[in-house]
Amino acid sequence: MNHTPIAFIDLAAQQRRLGDSVHKAVLAVLAHGRYIMGPEVAELEQALADRAGVRHAVSCSSGTDALVLPLMAWGIGPGDAVVVPTFTFAASAEAVALLGATPVFADVLPDTFNIDPESVRGAVKNAREAGLRPRALMPVDLFGQPADVDAHRAIAQEEDLLVLADGAQSFGGSWQGWPVGSLGDATATSFFPAKPLGCYGDGGAVFTDDDELATVLRSIRTHGQGSDKYENVRVGINARIDTLQAAVLLQKLTVFDEELDQRQVVARRYAEGLGDVVTVPTVLPGAVSAWAQYTILVDDRESVVRRLGEQGVPTAVYYPRTLGSQPPYATNPAAPGGTPVADELTARVLSLPMHPYLDEVTQDRIMTAVRSAVRG
Ligand SMILES: *Cc1c(COP(=O)(O)O)cnc(C)c1O
């Protein structure tokens, strides 16, 4: 039996594919020396905005800052509530808490793992009862599948909430033909190396069609800058992306569409090969996932993980705990009745290797190992 280790995400294979192009792009930055806000940054922002079909892409230093920037621009702070799913990466809630506002936790749907609109309604009500002002809703596109924005827009309208889409895992995905980036009042994404479009360090971007918001985001990104470098018209932060990372991303964008297609192929084969033995991900009609992760549901996860490990198949658990159960957030308001779906998911989710360079032989090896591991 083949016990060669399998990569969970294979960045080395991508590097081989890109050949010299990244080296050349990096050397070009070293040659011009404009390490902060060099020409590659504007070029990247234009390419990102075009891809997302929006007027503005404001690049920044991380996906976390891409969440912080719009919240700051909207003046969200103490006394304000932002509804966040409890089943997501820490940054979704953290961005809210950093500004002194309160993340209020909603449950997720059992099929897509994305925030449950009904639970959002309850969370908004509970936030009000706790004396908070609900200001925004943060749907997270978990594992790459866009959240049901039609449902969320309706609630946002009824409750007068801004929608900040956390698309950290979903850039490249779409909803009813609309690309991620165009689905909220603002959308945040991340270029952390393991995301579908990753750089070689930290990076992120905010997308919006709102001209005024874009201007404020750019100002906050650079210390609240006004019309010149030493005019500071608001409190800002330093949240710029490095020119070097922008140069890397421009090269990675040249293969991104093909990579997304290859992820679809892997996801389709996994679904066909595993759908009868484990619960495979549900993708809603009209949704296109960027497949940041391929997450199945299993019983007795611990032994499945162990058996897969014995076969050289790496796995990851996203996420073993809900955010609402963790110490910084344990007393925050949540939806009425709590978040039972998310609680169950934390015990059953298991993510399999997923990347565009996963060949069929390796996919088959993974699927054979999963089939035998879940049978015990
Ligand atoms: C990765 C991630 C972030 C944060 O992105 P960073 O670039 O690591 O700061 C935010 N939200 C979600 C859902 C993520 O997966």
XYZ file of C-alpha atoms and ligand atoms in Angstrom:
391
model
C 0.000 0.000 0.000
C 1.148 3.540 -0.796
C 1.908 5.419 2.432
C 3.556 8.512 0.910
C 2.271 11.522 2.838
C -0.450 13.506 1.063
C -0.452 17.325 1.213
C -3.561 18.861 2.780
C -2.961 21.958 0.632
C -0.132 21.737 -1.911
C 1.423 25.173 -2.377
C 4.624 23.636 -3.750
C 2.731 22.162 -6.714
C 1.270 25.584 -7.452
C 4.740 27.117 -7.276
C 6.019 24.624 -9.843
C 3.084 25.476 -12.083
C 3.801 29.209 -11.870
C 7.434 28.619 -12.815
C 9.598 31.737 -13.002
C 6.765 34.240 -13.086
C 6.606 34.834 -9.328
C 10.375 35.206 -9.067
C 10.363 37.758 -11.864
C 7.494 39.690 -10.303
C 9.246 39.784 -6.925
C 12.536 40.860 -8.516
C 10.704 43.670 -10.322
C 9.538 45.005 -6.940
C 13.070 44.774 -5.549
C 14.248 46.714 -8.590
C 11.784 49.606 -8.286
C 11.905 49.593 -4.499
C 8.402 50.941 -3.850
C 7.630 48.416 -1.115
C 4.641 50.331 0.267
C 1.789 51.145 -2.132
C 3.922 50.445 -5.184
C 2.353 50.241 -8.650
C 1.455 46.539 -8.230
C -1.035 47.475 -5.493
C -3.190 49.626 -7.779
C -2.895 47.023 -10.520
C -4.057 44.302 -8.141
C -6.996 46.395 -6.917
C -8.161 46.955 -10.483
C -7.870 43.240 -11.288
C -9.773 42.280 -8.127
C -12.553 44.824 -8.687
C -12.963 43.630 -12.294
C -13.184 40.019 -11.173
C -15.762 40.772 -8.517
C -17.725 43.087 -10.816
C -17.662 45.965 -8.319
C -16.449 49.549 -8.462
C -13.889 49.249 -5.678
C -11.454 46.715 -4.276
C -9.459 48.155 -1.396
C -6.513 45.903 -0.650
C -5.287 45.582 2.926
C -3.002 43.718 5.286
C -5.178 40.691 6.128
C -8.649 39.237 6.001
C -9.091 40.285 9.609
C -8.330 43.908 8.736
C -10.669 43.586 5.754
C -13.425 42.970 8.329
C -12.237 45.704 10.698
C -11.991 48.436 8.039
C -15.674 48.553 6.966
C -16.862 48.221 10.570
C -14.663 51.212 11.466
C -15.871 53.139 8.414
C -19.468 52.557 9.466
C -18.666 53.837 12.950
C -19.601 50.586 14.650
C -18.514 50.568 18.285
C -19.623 50.237 21.895
C -23.340 49.585 22.300
C -23.643 48.223 18.769
C -24.358 44.609 17.913
C -23.226 42.705 14.836
C -24.817 39.327 14.162
C -22.158 36.715 13.395
C -22.474 32.948 12.922
C -21.065 31.028 15.867
C -19.546 28.423 13.514
C -16.679 30.267 11.815
C -13.056 31.302 12.215
C -12.254 33.543 15.200
C -11.624 36.652 13.086
C -15.311 37.065 12.195
C -16.264 37.839 15.799
C -12.922 39.318 16.786
C -13.179 42.179 14.275
C -16.426 43.233 15.945
C -15.113 42.879 19.510
C -11.902 44.798 18.697
C -14.022 47.878 18.020
C -15.844 47.558 21.327
C -19.029 46.350 19.640
C -20.732 43.087 20.575
C -20.780 40.024 18.354
C -24.174 38.368 18.783
C -24.182 34.741 17.730
C -26.592 33.048 15.358
C -26.823 29.362 14.530
C -26.019 27.860 11.134
C -27.910 25.617 8.714
C -27.231 21.868 8.916
C -26.762 21.441 5.133
C -24.613 24.424 4.041
C -23.067 25.270 7.455
C -23.843 28.936 6.663
C -25.715 31.319 8.962
C -29.414 30.502 9.448
C -31.697 33.435 8.511
C -34.299 32.468 11.127
C -31.651 32.366 13.807
C -30.454 35.810 12.666
C -33.927 37.217 13.299
C -33.883 35.778 16.813
C -30.371 37.067 17.459
C -31.395 40.588 16.413
C -34.336 40.438 18.802
C -32.170 39.191 21.663
C -29.563 41.863 20.957
C -32.244 44.552 21.296
C -33.538 42.992 24.490
C -29.980 43.099 25.855
C -29.975 46.862 25.243
C -27.756 46.782 22.159
C -28.290 48.507 18.795
C -28.150 45.915 15.988
C -26.150 47.595 13.209
C -24.849 44.913 10.895
C -25.073 41.305 9.824
C -21.985 39.295 8.889
C -22.822 36.259 6.762
C -19.729 34.058 6.451
C -19.259 32.021 3.256
C -18.057 28.959 5.089
C -15.676 26.594 3.291
C -16.141 28.636 0.101
C -19.893 28.540 -0.494
C -21.576 31.961 -0.535
C -24.263 32.382 2.104
C -27.834 32.855 0.861
C -27.621 36.601 0.286
C -31.208 36.911 -0.883
C -32.418 35.810 2.548
C -29.894 38.020 4.315
C -30.683 41.113 2.245
C -34.353 40.728 3.160
C -33.551 40.622 6.885
C -31.081 43.484 6.564
C -33.748 45.594 4.940
C -36.408 44.738 7.543
C -34.064 45.360 10.450
C -32.076 48.218 8.902
C -28.744 46.386 9.075
C -25.627 46.755 6.962
C -24.330 43.537 5.395
C -20.631 42.826 5.757
C -20.016 39.562 3.922
C -17.080 37.558 5.266
C -15.813 36.082 2.012
C -12.411 35.131 3.415
C -12.894 31.559 2.172
C -15.056 32.188 -0.893
C -13.270 34.526 -3.285
C -13.839 33.018 -6.729
C -17.272 31.652 -5.778
C -20.622 33.109 -6.818
C -24.318 33.259 -5.961
C -26.941 33.177 -8.767
C -24.242 34.377 -11.145
C -23.091 37.229 -8.893
C -19.427 36.958 -7.918
C -18.297 37.013 -4.305
C -17.350 40.624 -3.644
C -20.639 41.937 -5.015
C -22.930 40.293 -2.474
C -22.922 42.664 0.506
C -22.722 46.380 1.261
C -19.089 45.414 1.695
C -17.280 42.081 1.362
C -14.049 41.120 3.087
C -11.671 38.527 1.716
C -8.338 37.085 2.806
C -5.188 36.193 0.898
C -3.757 34.069 3.713
C -1.629 31.422 1.925
C -4.120 28.573 2.410
C -7.172 30.469 1.080
C -8.312 29.804 -2.503
C -6.396 32.894 -3.670
C -3.439 33.134 -1.314
C -0.274 35.225 -1.269
C 3.033 34.404 0.433
C 2.214 36.106 3.703
C -0.792 38.052 4.982
C -3.122 40.066 2.795
C -6.764 40.881 2.228
C -9.226 43.108 0.411
C -12.552 44.854 0.883
C -15.005 45.051 -2.023
C -17.779 47.594 -2.391
C -19.836 49.528 -4.914
C -20.167 52.437 -2.495
C -17.841 55.284 -3.601
C -18.023 57.102 -0.293
C -17.286 53.961 1.706
C -14.303 53.176 -0.535
C -12.842 56.628 0.105
C -13.178 56.193 3.861
C -11.712 52.661 3.716
C -8.650 53.985 1.878
C -8.252 56.741 4.418
C -8.558 54.420 7.435
C -6.135 51.963 5.849
C -3.456 54.676 6.025
C -3.821 56.307 9.453
C -6.957 58.240 8.606
C -5.153 60.148 5.904
C -6.825 63.183 4.320
C -5.707 65.025 1.223
C -2.002 64.627 1.975
C 0.243 62.369 3.982
C 0.251 64.480 7.148
C -3.385 65.453 7.244
C -5.274 62.984 9.444
C -9.025 63.440 9.190
C -10.081 60.419 11.251
C -8.618 57.713 13.455
C -7.169 55.048 11.212
C -4.737 52.167 11.332
C -1.911 50.841 9.209
C -3.600 48.162 7.154
C -1.824 48.294 3.807
C -0.871 45.212 1.791
C 2.827 44.871 0.918
C 3.712 45.610 -2.698
C 5.527 42.244 -2.747
C 2.310 40.415 -1.863
C 0.383 42.333 -4.519
C 3.006 41.267 -7.072
C 2.632 37.616 -6.014
C -1.160 37.822 -6.201
C -1.098 39.284 -9.715
C 0.813 36.197 -10.872
C -1.464 33.809 -8.989
C -4.517 35.455 -10.566
C -3.322 34.279 -13.991
C -4.030 30.646 -13.025
C -6.864 31.254 -10.560
C -9.763 30.416 -12.900
C -8.186 27.144 -13.902
C -7.499 26.343 -10.275
C -11.121 26.992 -9.366
C -12.195 24.598 -12.133
C -9.788 21.977 -10.834
C -11.236 22.369 -7.324
C -14.719 21.743 -8.784
C -13.456 18.540 -10.384
C -12.022 17.317 -7.079
C -15.223 18.214 -5.217
C -17.361 16.415 -7.794
C -15.258 13.258 -7.589
C -15.314 13.312 -3.780
C -19.107 13.673 -3.806
C -19.494 10.775 -6.228
C -17.037 8.556 -4.409
C -18.047 9.272 -0.817
C -21.698 10.331 -0.889
C -22.949 6.876 0.066
C -20.780 6.482 3.202
C -20.528 9.971 4.746
C -22.471 13.235 4.550
C -20.841 15.250 1.762
C -21.250 19.044 1.392
C -24.500 20.445 0.019
C -24.129 23.194 -2.554
C -27.340 25.154 -3.091
C -28.769 25.595 -6.598
C -27.183 28.704 -8.109
C -24.275 28.682 -5.674
C -20.705 28.102 -6.816
C -18.268 27.256 -4.040
C -14.608 28.240 -4.187
C -13.944 25.019 -2.220
C -11.562 26.476 0.324
C -12.270 23.304 2.284
C -14.021 20.034 1.539
C -15.813 19.199 4.757
C -17.685 15.979 5.412
C -19.679 14.853 8.456
C -18.691 11.659 10.232
C -19.601 9.851 13.434
C -16.842 8.872 15.846
C -14.514 11.456 14.325
C -11.585 10.659 16.569
C -11.197 7.116 15.287
C -11.802 8.161 11.659
C -9.008 10.753 11.980
C -6.704 8.146 13.497
C -7.387 5.567 10.778
C -6.903 8.152 8.033
C -3.648 9.251 9.659
C -2.442 5.638 9.568
C -3.042 5.669 5.796
C -1.082 8.916 5.380
C -4.223 11.003 4.776
C -4.097 14.355 6.597
C -7.321 15.909 7.866
C -8.313 19.054 9.752
C -11.214 20.020 11.976
C -12.812 23.364 11.076
C -14.035 24.090 13.712
C -13.839 22.073 16.920
C -15.588 24.771 19.017
C -18.236 27.399 18.421
C -17.101 30.981 18.931
C -19.984 31.637 21.286
C -18.668 28.966 23.673
C -15.162 30.446 23.960
C -14.025 32.562 26.909
C -14.013 36.026 25.250
C -17.579 35.575 23.996
C -19.224 33.159 26.413
C -21.533 35.799 27.924
C -22.508 37.438 24.619
C -26.114 37.315 23.512
C -27.061 34.591 21.040
C -30.148 33.453 19.183
C -33.034 32.176 21.333
C -32.559 28.480 21.982
C -28.817 28.768 21.452
C -26.929 27.292 18.524
C -27.694 23.529 18.581
C -26.832 22.894 14.913
C -23.389 24.464 15.255
C -22.836 22.574 18.506
C -23.447 19.289 16.722
C -21.302 20.244 13.728
C -18.292 20.937 15.946
C -18.382 17.245 16.923
C -18.822 15.825 13.406
C -17.044 17.982 10.793
C -13.907 16.708 9.135
C -12.076 18.440 6.284
C -10.249 16.377 3.663
C -7.271 17.415 1.516
C -8.505 19.925 -1.082
C -6.430 21.833 -3.606
C -6.279 22.218 -7.378
C -3.279 19.917 -7.780
C -4.807 16.832 -6.193
C -4.491 14.199 -8.924
C -6.953 11.362 -9.482
C -4.673 8.675 -8.071
C -4.337 10.611 -4.820
C -8.059 11.390 -4.728
C -8.763 7.675 -5.101
C -6.327 6.832 -2.344
C -8.051 9.355 -0.050
C -11.507 8.035 -0.910
C -10.521 4.416 -0.372
C -9.038 5.371 2.995
C -12.181 7.292 4.013
C -14.458 4.414 2.985
C -12.495 1.953 5.076
C -12.034 4.374 7.996
C -15.738 5.056 8.445
C -16.560 1.356 8.280
C -14.329 0.778 11.284
C -9.140 33.267 7.258
C -10.383 33.882 7.720
C -10.445 35.214 8.182
C -9.227 36.029 8.480
O -8.309 36.162 7.468
P -6.774 36.490 7.817
O -6.234 36.901 6.475
O -6.159 35.239 8.326
O -6.738 37.601 8.788
C -11.676 35.740 8.488
N -12.804 35.021 8.372
C -12.794 33.750 7.957
C -14.085 33.018 7.837
C -11.582 33.131 7.626
O -11.590 31.857 7.210
